Short mmCIF file of C-alpha atoms and ligand atoms in Angstrom, two decimals:
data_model
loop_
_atom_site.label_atom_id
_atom_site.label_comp_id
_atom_site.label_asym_id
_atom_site.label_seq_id
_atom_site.Cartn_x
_atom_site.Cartn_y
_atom_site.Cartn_z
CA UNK A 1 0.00 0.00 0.00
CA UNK A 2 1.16 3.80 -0.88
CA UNK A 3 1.30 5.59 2.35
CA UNK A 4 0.05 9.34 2.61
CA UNK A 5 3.35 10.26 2.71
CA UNK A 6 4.83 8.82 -0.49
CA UNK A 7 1.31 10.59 -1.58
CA UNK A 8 2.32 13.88 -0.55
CA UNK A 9 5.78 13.60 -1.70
CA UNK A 10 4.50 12.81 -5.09
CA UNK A 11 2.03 15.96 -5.30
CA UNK A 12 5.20 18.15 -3.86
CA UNK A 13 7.59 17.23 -6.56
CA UNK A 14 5.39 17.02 -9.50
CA UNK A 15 1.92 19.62 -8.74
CA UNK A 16 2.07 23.19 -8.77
CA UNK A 17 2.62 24.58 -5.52
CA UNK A 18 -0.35 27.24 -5.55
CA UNK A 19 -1.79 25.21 -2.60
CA UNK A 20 -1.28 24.47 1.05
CA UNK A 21 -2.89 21.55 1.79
CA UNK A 22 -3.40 19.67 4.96
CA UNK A 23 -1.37 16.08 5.29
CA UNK A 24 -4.47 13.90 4.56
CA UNK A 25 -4.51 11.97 1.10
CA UNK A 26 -8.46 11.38 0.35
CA UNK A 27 -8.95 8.43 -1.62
CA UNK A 28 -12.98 7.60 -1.01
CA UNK A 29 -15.84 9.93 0.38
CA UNK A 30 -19.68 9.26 0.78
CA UNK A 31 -22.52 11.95 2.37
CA UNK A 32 -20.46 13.28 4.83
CA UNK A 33 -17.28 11.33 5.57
CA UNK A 34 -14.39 11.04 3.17
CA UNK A 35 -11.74 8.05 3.73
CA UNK A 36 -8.25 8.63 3.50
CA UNK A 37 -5.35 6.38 1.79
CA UNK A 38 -5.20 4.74 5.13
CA UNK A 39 -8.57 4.12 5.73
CA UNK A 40 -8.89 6.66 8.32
CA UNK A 41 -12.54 8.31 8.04
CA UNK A 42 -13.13 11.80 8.72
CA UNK A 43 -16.04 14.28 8.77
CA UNK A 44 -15.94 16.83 6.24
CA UNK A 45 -16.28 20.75 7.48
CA UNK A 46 -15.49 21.91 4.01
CA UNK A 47 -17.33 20.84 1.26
CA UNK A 48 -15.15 21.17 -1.74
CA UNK A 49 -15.44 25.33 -0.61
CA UNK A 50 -19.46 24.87 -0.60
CA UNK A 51 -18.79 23.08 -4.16
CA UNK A 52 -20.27 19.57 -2.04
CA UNK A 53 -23.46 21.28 -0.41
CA UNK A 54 -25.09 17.94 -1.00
CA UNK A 55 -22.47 15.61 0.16
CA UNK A 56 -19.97 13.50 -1.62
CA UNK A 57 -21.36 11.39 -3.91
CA UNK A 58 -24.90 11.75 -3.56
CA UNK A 59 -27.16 9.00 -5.32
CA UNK A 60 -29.36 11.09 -7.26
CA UNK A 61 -26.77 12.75 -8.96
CA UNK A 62 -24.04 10.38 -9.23
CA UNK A 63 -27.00 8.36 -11.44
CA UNK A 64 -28.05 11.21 -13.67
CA UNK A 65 -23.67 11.65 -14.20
CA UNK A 66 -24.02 7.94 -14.66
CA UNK A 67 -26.81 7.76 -16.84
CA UNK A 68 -25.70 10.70 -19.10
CA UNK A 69 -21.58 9.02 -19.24
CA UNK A 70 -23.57 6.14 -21.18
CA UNK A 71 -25.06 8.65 -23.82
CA UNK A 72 -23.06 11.49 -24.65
CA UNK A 73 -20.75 13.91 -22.56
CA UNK A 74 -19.74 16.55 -25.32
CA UNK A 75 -21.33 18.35 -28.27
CA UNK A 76 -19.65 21.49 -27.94
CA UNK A 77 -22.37 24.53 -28.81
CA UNK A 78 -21.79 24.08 -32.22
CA UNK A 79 -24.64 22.12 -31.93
CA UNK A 80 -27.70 21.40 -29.87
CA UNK A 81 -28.07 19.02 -27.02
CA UNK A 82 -30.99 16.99 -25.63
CA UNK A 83 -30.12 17.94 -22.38
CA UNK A 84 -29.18 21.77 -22.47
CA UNK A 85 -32.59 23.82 -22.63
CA UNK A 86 -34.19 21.99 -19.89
CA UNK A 87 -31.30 22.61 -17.61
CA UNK A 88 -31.73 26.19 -18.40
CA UNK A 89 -35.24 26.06 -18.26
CA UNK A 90 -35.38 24.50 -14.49
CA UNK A 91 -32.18 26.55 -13.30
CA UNK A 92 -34.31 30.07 -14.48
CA UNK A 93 -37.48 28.38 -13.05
CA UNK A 94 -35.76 27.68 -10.00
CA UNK A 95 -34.05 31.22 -9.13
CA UNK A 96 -36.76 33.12 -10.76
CA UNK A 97 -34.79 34.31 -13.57
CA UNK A 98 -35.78 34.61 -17.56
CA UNK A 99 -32.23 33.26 -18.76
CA UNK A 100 -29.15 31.13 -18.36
CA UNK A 101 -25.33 31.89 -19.89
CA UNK A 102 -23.42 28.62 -19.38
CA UNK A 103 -20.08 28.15 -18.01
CA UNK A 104 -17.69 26.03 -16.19
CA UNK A 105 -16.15 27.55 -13.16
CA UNK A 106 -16.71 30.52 -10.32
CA UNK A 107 -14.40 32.85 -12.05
CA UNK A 108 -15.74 31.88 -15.62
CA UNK A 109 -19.25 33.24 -14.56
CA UNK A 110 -17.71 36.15 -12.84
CA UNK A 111 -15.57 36.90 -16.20
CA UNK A 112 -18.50 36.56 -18.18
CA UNK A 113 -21.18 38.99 -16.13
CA UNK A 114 -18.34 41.57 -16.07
CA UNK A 115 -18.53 41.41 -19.58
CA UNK A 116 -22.16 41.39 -19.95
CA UNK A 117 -22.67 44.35 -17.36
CA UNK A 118 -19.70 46.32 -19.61
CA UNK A 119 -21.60 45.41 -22.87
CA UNK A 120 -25.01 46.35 -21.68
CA UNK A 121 -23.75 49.69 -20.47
CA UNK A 122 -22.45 50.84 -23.99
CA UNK A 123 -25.19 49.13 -25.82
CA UNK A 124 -28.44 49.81 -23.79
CA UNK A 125 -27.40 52.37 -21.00
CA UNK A 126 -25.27 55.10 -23.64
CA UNK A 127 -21.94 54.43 -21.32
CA UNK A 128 -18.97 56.64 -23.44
CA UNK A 129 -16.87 53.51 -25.34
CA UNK A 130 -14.31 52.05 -23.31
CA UNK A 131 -15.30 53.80 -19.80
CA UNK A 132 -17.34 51.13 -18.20
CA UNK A 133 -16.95 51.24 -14.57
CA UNK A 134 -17.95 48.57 -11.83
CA UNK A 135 -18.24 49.20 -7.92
CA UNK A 136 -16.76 46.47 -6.22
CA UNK A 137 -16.02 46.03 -2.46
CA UNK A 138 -12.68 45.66 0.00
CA UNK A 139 -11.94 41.70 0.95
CA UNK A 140 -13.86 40.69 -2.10
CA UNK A 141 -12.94 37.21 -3.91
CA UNK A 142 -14.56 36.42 -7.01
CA UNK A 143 -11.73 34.12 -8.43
CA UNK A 144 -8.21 33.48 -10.12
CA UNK A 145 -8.23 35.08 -13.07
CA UNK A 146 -5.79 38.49 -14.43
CA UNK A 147 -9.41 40.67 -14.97
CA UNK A 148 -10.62 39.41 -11.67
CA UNK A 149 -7.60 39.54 -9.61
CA UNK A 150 -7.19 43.16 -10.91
CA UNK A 151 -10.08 43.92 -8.60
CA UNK A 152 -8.91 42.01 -5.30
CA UNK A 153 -6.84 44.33 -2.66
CA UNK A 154 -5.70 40.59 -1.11
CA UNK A 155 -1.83 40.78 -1.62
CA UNK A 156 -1.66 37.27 -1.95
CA UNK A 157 -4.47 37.44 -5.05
CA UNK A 158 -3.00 40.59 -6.50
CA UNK A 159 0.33 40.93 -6.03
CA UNK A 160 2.91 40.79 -9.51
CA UNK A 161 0.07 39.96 -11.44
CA UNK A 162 -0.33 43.55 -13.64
CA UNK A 163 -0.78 44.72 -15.61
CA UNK A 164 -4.00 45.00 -14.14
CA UNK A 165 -7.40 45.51 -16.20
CA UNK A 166 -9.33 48.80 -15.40
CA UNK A 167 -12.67 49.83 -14.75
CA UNK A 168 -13.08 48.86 -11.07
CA UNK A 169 -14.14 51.19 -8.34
CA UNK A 170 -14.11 49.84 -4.70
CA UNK A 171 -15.68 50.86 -1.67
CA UNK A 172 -15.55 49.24 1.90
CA UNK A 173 -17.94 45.98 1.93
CA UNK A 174 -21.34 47.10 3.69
CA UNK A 175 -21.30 50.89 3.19
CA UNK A 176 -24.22 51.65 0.67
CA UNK A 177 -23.19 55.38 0.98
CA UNK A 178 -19.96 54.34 -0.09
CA UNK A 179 -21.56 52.67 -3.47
CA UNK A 180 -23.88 55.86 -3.72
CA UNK A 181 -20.71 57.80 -3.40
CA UNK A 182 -19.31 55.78 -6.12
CA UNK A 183 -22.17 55.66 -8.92
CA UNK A 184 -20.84 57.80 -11.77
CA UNK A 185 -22.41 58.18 -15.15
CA UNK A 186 -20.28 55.85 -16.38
CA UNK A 187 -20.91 53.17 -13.47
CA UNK A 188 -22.54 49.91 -15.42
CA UNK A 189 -23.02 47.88 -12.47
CA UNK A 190 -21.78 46.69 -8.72
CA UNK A 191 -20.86 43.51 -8.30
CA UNK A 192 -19.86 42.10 -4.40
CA UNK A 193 -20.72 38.55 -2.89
CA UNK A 194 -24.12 38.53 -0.46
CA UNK A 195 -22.00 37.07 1.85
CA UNK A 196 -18.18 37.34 1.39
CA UNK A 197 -16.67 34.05 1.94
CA UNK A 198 -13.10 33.99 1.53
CA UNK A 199 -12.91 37.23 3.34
CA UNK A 200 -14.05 34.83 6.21
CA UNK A 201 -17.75 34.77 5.93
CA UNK A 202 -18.40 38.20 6.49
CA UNK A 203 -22.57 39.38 6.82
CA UNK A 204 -22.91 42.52 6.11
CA UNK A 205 -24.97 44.98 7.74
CA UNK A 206 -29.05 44.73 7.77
CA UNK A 207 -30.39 46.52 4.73
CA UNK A 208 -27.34 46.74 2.99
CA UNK A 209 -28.31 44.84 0.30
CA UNK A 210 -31.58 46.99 -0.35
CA UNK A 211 -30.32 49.95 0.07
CA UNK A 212 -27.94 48.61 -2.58
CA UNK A 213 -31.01 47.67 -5.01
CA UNK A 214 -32.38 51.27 -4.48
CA UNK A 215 -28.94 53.34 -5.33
CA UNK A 216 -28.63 50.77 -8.41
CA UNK A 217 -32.27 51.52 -9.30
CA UNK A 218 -32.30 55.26 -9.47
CA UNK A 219 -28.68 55.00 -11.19
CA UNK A 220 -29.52 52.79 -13.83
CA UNK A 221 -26.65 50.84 -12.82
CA UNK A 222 -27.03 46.45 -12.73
CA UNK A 223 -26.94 44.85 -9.28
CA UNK A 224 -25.06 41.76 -9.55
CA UNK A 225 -24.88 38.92 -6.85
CA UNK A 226 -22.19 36.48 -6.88
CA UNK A 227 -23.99 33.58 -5.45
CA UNK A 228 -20.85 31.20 -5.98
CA UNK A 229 -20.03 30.20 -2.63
CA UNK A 230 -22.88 31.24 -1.10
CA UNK A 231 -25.86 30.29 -3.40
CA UNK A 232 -27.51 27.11 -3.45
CA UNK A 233 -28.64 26.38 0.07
CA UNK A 234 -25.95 26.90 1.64
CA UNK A 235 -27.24 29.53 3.70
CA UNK A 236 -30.52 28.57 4.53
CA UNK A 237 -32.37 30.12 1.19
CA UNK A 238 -31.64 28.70 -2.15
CA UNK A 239 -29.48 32.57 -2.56
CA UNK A 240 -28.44 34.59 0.32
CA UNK A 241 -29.95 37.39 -1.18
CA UNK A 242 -33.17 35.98 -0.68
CA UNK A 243 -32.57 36.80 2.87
CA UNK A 244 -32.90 40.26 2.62
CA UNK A 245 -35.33 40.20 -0.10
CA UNK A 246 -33.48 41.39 -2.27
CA UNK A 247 -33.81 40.58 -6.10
CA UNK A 248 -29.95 40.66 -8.43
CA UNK A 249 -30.32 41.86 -12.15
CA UNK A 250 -27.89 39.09 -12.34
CA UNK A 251 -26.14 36.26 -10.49
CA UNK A 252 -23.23 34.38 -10.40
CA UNK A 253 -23.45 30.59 -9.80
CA UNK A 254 -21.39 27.67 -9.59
CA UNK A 255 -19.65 25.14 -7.25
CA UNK A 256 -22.64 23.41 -5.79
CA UNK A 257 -24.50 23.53 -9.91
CA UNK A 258 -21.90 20.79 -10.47
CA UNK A 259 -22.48 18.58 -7.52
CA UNK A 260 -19.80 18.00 -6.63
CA UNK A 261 -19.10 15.86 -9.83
CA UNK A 262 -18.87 18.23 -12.87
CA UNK A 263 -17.21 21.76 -12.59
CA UNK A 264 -20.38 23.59 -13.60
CA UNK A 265 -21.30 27.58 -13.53
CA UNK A 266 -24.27 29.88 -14.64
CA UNK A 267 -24.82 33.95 -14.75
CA UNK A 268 -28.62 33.61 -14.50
CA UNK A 269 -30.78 36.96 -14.87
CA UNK A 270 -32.53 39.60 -16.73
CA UNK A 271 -33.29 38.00 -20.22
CA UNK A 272 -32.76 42.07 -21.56
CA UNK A 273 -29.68 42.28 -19.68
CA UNK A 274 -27.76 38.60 -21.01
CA UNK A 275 -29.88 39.28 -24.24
CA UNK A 276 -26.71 41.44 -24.88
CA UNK A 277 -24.81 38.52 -26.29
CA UNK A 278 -25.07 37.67 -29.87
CA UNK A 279 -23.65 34.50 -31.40
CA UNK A 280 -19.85 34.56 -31.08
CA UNK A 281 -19.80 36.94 -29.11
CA UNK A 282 -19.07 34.93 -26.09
CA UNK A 283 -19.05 31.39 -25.04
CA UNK A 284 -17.06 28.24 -23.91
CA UNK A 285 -16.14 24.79 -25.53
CA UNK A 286 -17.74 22.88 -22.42
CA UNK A 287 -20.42 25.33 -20.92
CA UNK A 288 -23.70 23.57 -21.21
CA UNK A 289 -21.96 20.50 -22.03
CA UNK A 290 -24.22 17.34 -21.79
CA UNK A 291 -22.64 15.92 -18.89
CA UNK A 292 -22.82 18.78 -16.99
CA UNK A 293 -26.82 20.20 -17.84
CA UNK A 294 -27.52 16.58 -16.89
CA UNK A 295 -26.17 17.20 -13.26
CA UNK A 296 -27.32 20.66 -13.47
CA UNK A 297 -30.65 19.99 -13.72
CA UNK A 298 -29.69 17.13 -10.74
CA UNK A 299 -29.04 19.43 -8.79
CA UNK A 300 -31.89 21.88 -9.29
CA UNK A 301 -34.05 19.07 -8.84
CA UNK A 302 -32.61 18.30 -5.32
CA UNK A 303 -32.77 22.21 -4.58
CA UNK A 304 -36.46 22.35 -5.90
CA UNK A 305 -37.73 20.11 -2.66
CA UNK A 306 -36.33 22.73 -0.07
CA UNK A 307 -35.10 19.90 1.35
CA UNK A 308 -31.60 21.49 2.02
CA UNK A 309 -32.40 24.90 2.88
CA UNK A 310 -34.30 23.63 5.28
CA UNK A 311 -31.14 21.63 6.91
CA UNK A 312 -29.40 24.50 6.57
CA UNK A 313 -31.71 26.79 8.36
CA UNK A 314 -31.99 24.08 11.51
CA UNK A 315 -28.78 22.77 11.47
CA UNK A 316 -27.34 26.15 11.01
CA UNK A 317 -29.10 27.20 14.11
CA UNK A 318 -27.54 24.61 16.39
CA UNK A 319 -24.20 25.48 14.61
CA UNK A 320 -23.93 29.11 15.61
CA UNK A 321 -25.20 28.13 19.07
CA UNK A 322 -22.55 26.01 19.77
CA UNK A 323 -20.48 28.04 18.63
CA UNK A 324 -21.68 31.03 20.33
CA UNK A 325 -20.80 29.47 23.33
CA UNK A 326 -17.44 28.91 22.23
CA UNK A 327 -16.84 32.66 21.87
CA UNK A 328 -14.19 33.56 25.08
CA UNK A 329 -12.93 29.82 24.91
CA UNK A 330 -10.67 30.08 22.10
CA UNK A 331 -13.03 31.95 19.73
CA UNK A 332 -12.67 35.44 19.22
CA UNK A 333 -16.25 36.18 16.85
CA UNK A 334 -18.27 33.82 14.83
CA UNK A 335 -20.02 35.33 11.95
CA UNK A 336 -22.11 33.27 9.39
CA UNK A 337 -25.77 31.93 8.00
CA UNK A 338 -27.42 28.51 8.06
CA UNK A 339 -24.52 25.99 7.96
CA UNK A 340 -21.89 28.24 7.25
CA UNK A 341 -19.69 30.06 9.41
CA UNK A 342 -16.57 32.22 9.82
CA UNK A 343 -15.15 31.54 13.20
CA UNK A 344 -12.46 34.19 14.66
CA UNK A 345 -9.73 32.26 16.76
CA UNK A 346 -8.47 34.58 19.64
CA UNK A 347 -5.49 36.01 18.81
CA UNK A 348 -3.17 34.76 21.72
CA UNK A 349 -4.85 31.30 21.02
CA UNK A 350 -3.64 29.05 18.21
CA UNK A 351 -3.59 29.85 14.17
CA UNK A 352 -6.36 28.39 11.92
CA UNK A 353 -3.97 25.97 10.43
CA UNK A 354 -2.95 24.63 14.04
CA UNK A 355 -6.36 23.65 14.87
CA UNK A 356 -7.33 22.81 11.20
CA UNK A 357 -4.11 20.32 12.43
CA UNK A 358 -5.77 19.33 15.68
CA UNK A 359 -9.13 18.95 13.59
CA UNK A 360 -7.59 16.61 11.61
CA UNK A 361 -6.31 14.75 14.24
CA UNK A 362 -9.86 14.36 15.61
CA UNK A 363 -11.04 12.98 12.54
CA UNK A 364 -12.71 16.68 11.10
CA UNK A 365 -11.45 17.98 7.75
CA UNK A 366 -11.57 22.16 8.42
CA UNK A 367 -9.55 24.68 6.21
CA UNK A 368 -8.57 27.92 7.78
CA UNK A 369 -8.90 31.36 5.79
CA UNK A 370 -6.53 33.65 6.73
CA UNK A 371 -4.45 33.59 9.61
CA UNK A 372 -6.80 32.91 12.34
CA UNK A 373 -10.01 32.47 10.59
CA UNK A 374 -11.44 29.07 10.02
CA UNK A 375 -14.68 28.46 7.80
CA UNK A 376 -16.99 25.64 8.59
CA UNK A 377 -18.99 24.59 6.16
CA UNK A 378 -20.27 20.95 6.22
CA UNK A 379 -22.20 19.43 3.50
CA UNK A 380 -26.17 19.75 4.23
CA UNK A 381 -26.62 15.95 4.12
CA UNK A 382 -24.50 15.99 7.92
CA UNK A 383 -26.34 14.86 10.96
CA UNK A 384 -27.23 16.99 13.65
CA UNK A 385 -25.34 13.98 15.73
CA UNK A 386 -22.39 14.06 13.23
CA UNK A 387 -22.26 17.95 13.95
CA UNK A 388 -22.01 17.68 17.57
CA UNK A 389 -18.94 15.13 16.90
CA UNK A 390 -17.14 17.62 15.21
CA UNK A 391 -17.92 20.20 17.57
CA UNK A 392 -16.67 18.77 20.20
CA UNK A 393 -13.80 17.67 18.22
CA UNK A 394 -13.79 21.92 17.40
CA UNK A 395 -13.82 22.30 21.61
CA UNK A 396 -10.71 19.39 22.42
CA UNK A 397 -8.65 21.54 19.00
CA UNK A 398 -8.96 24.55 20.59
CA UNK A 399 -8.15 23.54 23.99
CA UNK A 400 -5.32 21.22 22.97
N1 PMP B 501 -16.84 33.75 -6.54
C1 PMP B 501 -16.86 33.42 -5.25
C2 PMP B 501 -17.76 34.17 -4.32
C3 PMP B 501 -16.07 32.37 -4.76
O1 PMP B 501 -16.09 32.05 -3.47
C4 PMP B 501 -15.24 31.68 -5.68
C5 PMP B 501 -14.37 30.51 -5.24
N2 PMP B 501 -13.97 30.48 -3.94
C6 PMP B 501 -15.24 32.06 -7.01
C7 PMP B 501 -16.07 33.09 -7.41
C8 PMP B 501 -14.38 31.36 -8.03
O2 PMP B 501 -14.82 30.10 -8.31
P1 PMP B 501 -13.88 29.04 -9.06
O3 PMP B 501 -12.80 28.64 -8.10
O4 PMP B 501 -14.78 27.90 -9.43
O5 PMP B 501 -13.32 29.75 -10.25
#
């Protein structure tokens, strides 16, 4: 048998080294546990980054991935699909929305409503040619890429990346006077996350968001949700802006719209708004690929019950309790919705990586974010039993 180790030294000397990842060499995973190269099992507090909100492997999807494998994976959009207009039928169905723009990954659908929002503004709002602005906010993460990144005031993100694209504007996350500040007659639209989640799960204030719809409103300027990370029940709601009741002229999806199985991402939203896109004018050799409407419209179907915003919502209650109680014991502030939360480890306490380290130990896969920021996020299929395990397993880390 190859030992984690041999594992690890393989992934050293041959991967990339863009990641930090904890010693543990995952080899099978099911609902909530994954098994490593050992056969050591361990909870998961992760969730592929919310990408797992269903669990690993879960049977309804892992049959339509099945069942589609045996057909066809791949047309490319040079032709039509069987499986491609009901996927974006049931996603728009699903979050309300008149139309779907296909792509793979987070930062794909990011990319591709920046260019939307920039196209929109010169075509339908009268923005001068090449002056397109976007309001976006501090801590922000919407993904990898040189346009994106441009945008990020992380160091780590930005740094020796330029030259940078232009056009972005940002403001402090959670001050609409900031954004009203900001709006320009050039300004096409703001983009931030609901909830930022990289930043470390940050809520912002109460009426934030509709204060945000108003500004955008009398501006003519898009509102534009990035839903990535935080879409898709992982808060509670099938979108954390449904929290605040807030409506997005567009939104960002993806993670979770692949199951866990297929990378898989969507800018759903105003038909008159994505209606901006003629053929060629944008699109992707796999977005709406077979293999990946056929999960798609997987997972809508599991989101269409309520069944796991729902588990969110109670779960997530019992979650911030207990950890509530841990705040003064190790825990600095805890900050979250449903069954996701940022938790704050004291400063004079341990680093999120140390306990991430003693959560591993305990047989809990956590990630930290930041120094001394860990983010819990457990798929919604966990147990409320299972989640007191790991809790507890949180309580020994911290105290260890
Ligand atoms: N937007 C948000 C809010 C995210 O959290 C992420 C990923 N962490 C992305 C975009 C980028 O997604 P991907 O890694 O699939 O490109």
């Amino acid at each position: 048998m190859t030992t984690s180790a041999a594992y690890i030294t393989l992934d050293e000397q041959w991967g990339a080294h863009n990641y930090h990842p904890l010693p543990v060499v995952v080899a099978r995973a099911e609902g909530a546990h994954v098994t490593d190269v050992e056969g050591r099992r361990y909870l998961d507090f992760l969730s592929g980054y919310s990408a797992l909100n269903f669990g690993h492997r879960h049977p309804a999807l892992v049959a339509a991935a099945h069942e589609q494998l045996d057909r066809l994976t791949l047309t490319s959009r040079a032709f039509h699909n069987d499986q491609f207009g009901a996927f974006c039928r049931d996603l728009a169905e699903l979050t309300g929305t008149d139309m779907v723009l296909t792509m793979n990954t987070g930062a794909e659908a990011v990319e591709s409503a920046i260019k939307v929002a920039r196209k929109w503004a010169y075509e339908v709002k009268g923005v001068a040619f090449d002056s397109a602005e976007i309001i976006v906010a501090t801590n922000n993460f919407h993904g990898r890429t040189t346009t994106i990144v441009s945008f990020s005031d992380d160091p780590i993100a930005h740094d020796n990346y330029g030259p940078f694209t232009p056009g972005f504007v940002m403001v402090p996350f959670g001050d609409a006077q900031a954004v009203r500040d900001a709006i320009g007659p050039n300004t096409a639209a703001v983009l931030m996350e609901p909830i930022q989640g990289e930043a470390g799960v940050v809520v912002p204030p109460e009426g934030f968001w509709a204060d945000l719809r108003a500004a955008c409103d009398e501006n003519d300027v898009l509102l534009i949700a990035d839903e990535v990370q935080s879409g898709l029940a992982r808060t509670g709601e099938l979108l954390a802006l449904d929290h605040e009741g807030v409506r997005a002229d567009l939104y960002t999806l993806g993670k979770a719209l692949g199951g866990g199985i297929v990378p898989v991402s969507a800018v759903v939203g105003r038909g008159d708004v994505l209606g901006v896109l003629k053929p060629g004018q944008h699109g992707s050799t796999f977005g709406g690929n077979p293999l990946a409407c056929a999960v798609g419209s997987a997972v809508v179907e599991l989101l269409r019950t309520g069944e796991f915003q729902e588990r969110s919502r109670k779960l997530g209650e019992h979650l911030h309790r207990r950890l509530g109680d841990m705040v003064g014991h190790g825990v600095a502030e805890v900050r979250g919705r449903g069954l996701w939360a940022g938790v704050d480890i004291e400063p004079t306490h341990k680093t999120g990586r140390e306990v991430s380290m003693a959560l591993r130990d305990e047989g809990v896969l956590c990630k930290e974010t930041h120094l001394r920021t860990l983010r819990v996020a457990p798929p919604l299929v966990i147990t409320e039993d299972e989640l007191d395990q790991a809790l507890d397993a949180l309580e020994r880390a911290l105290d260890a």
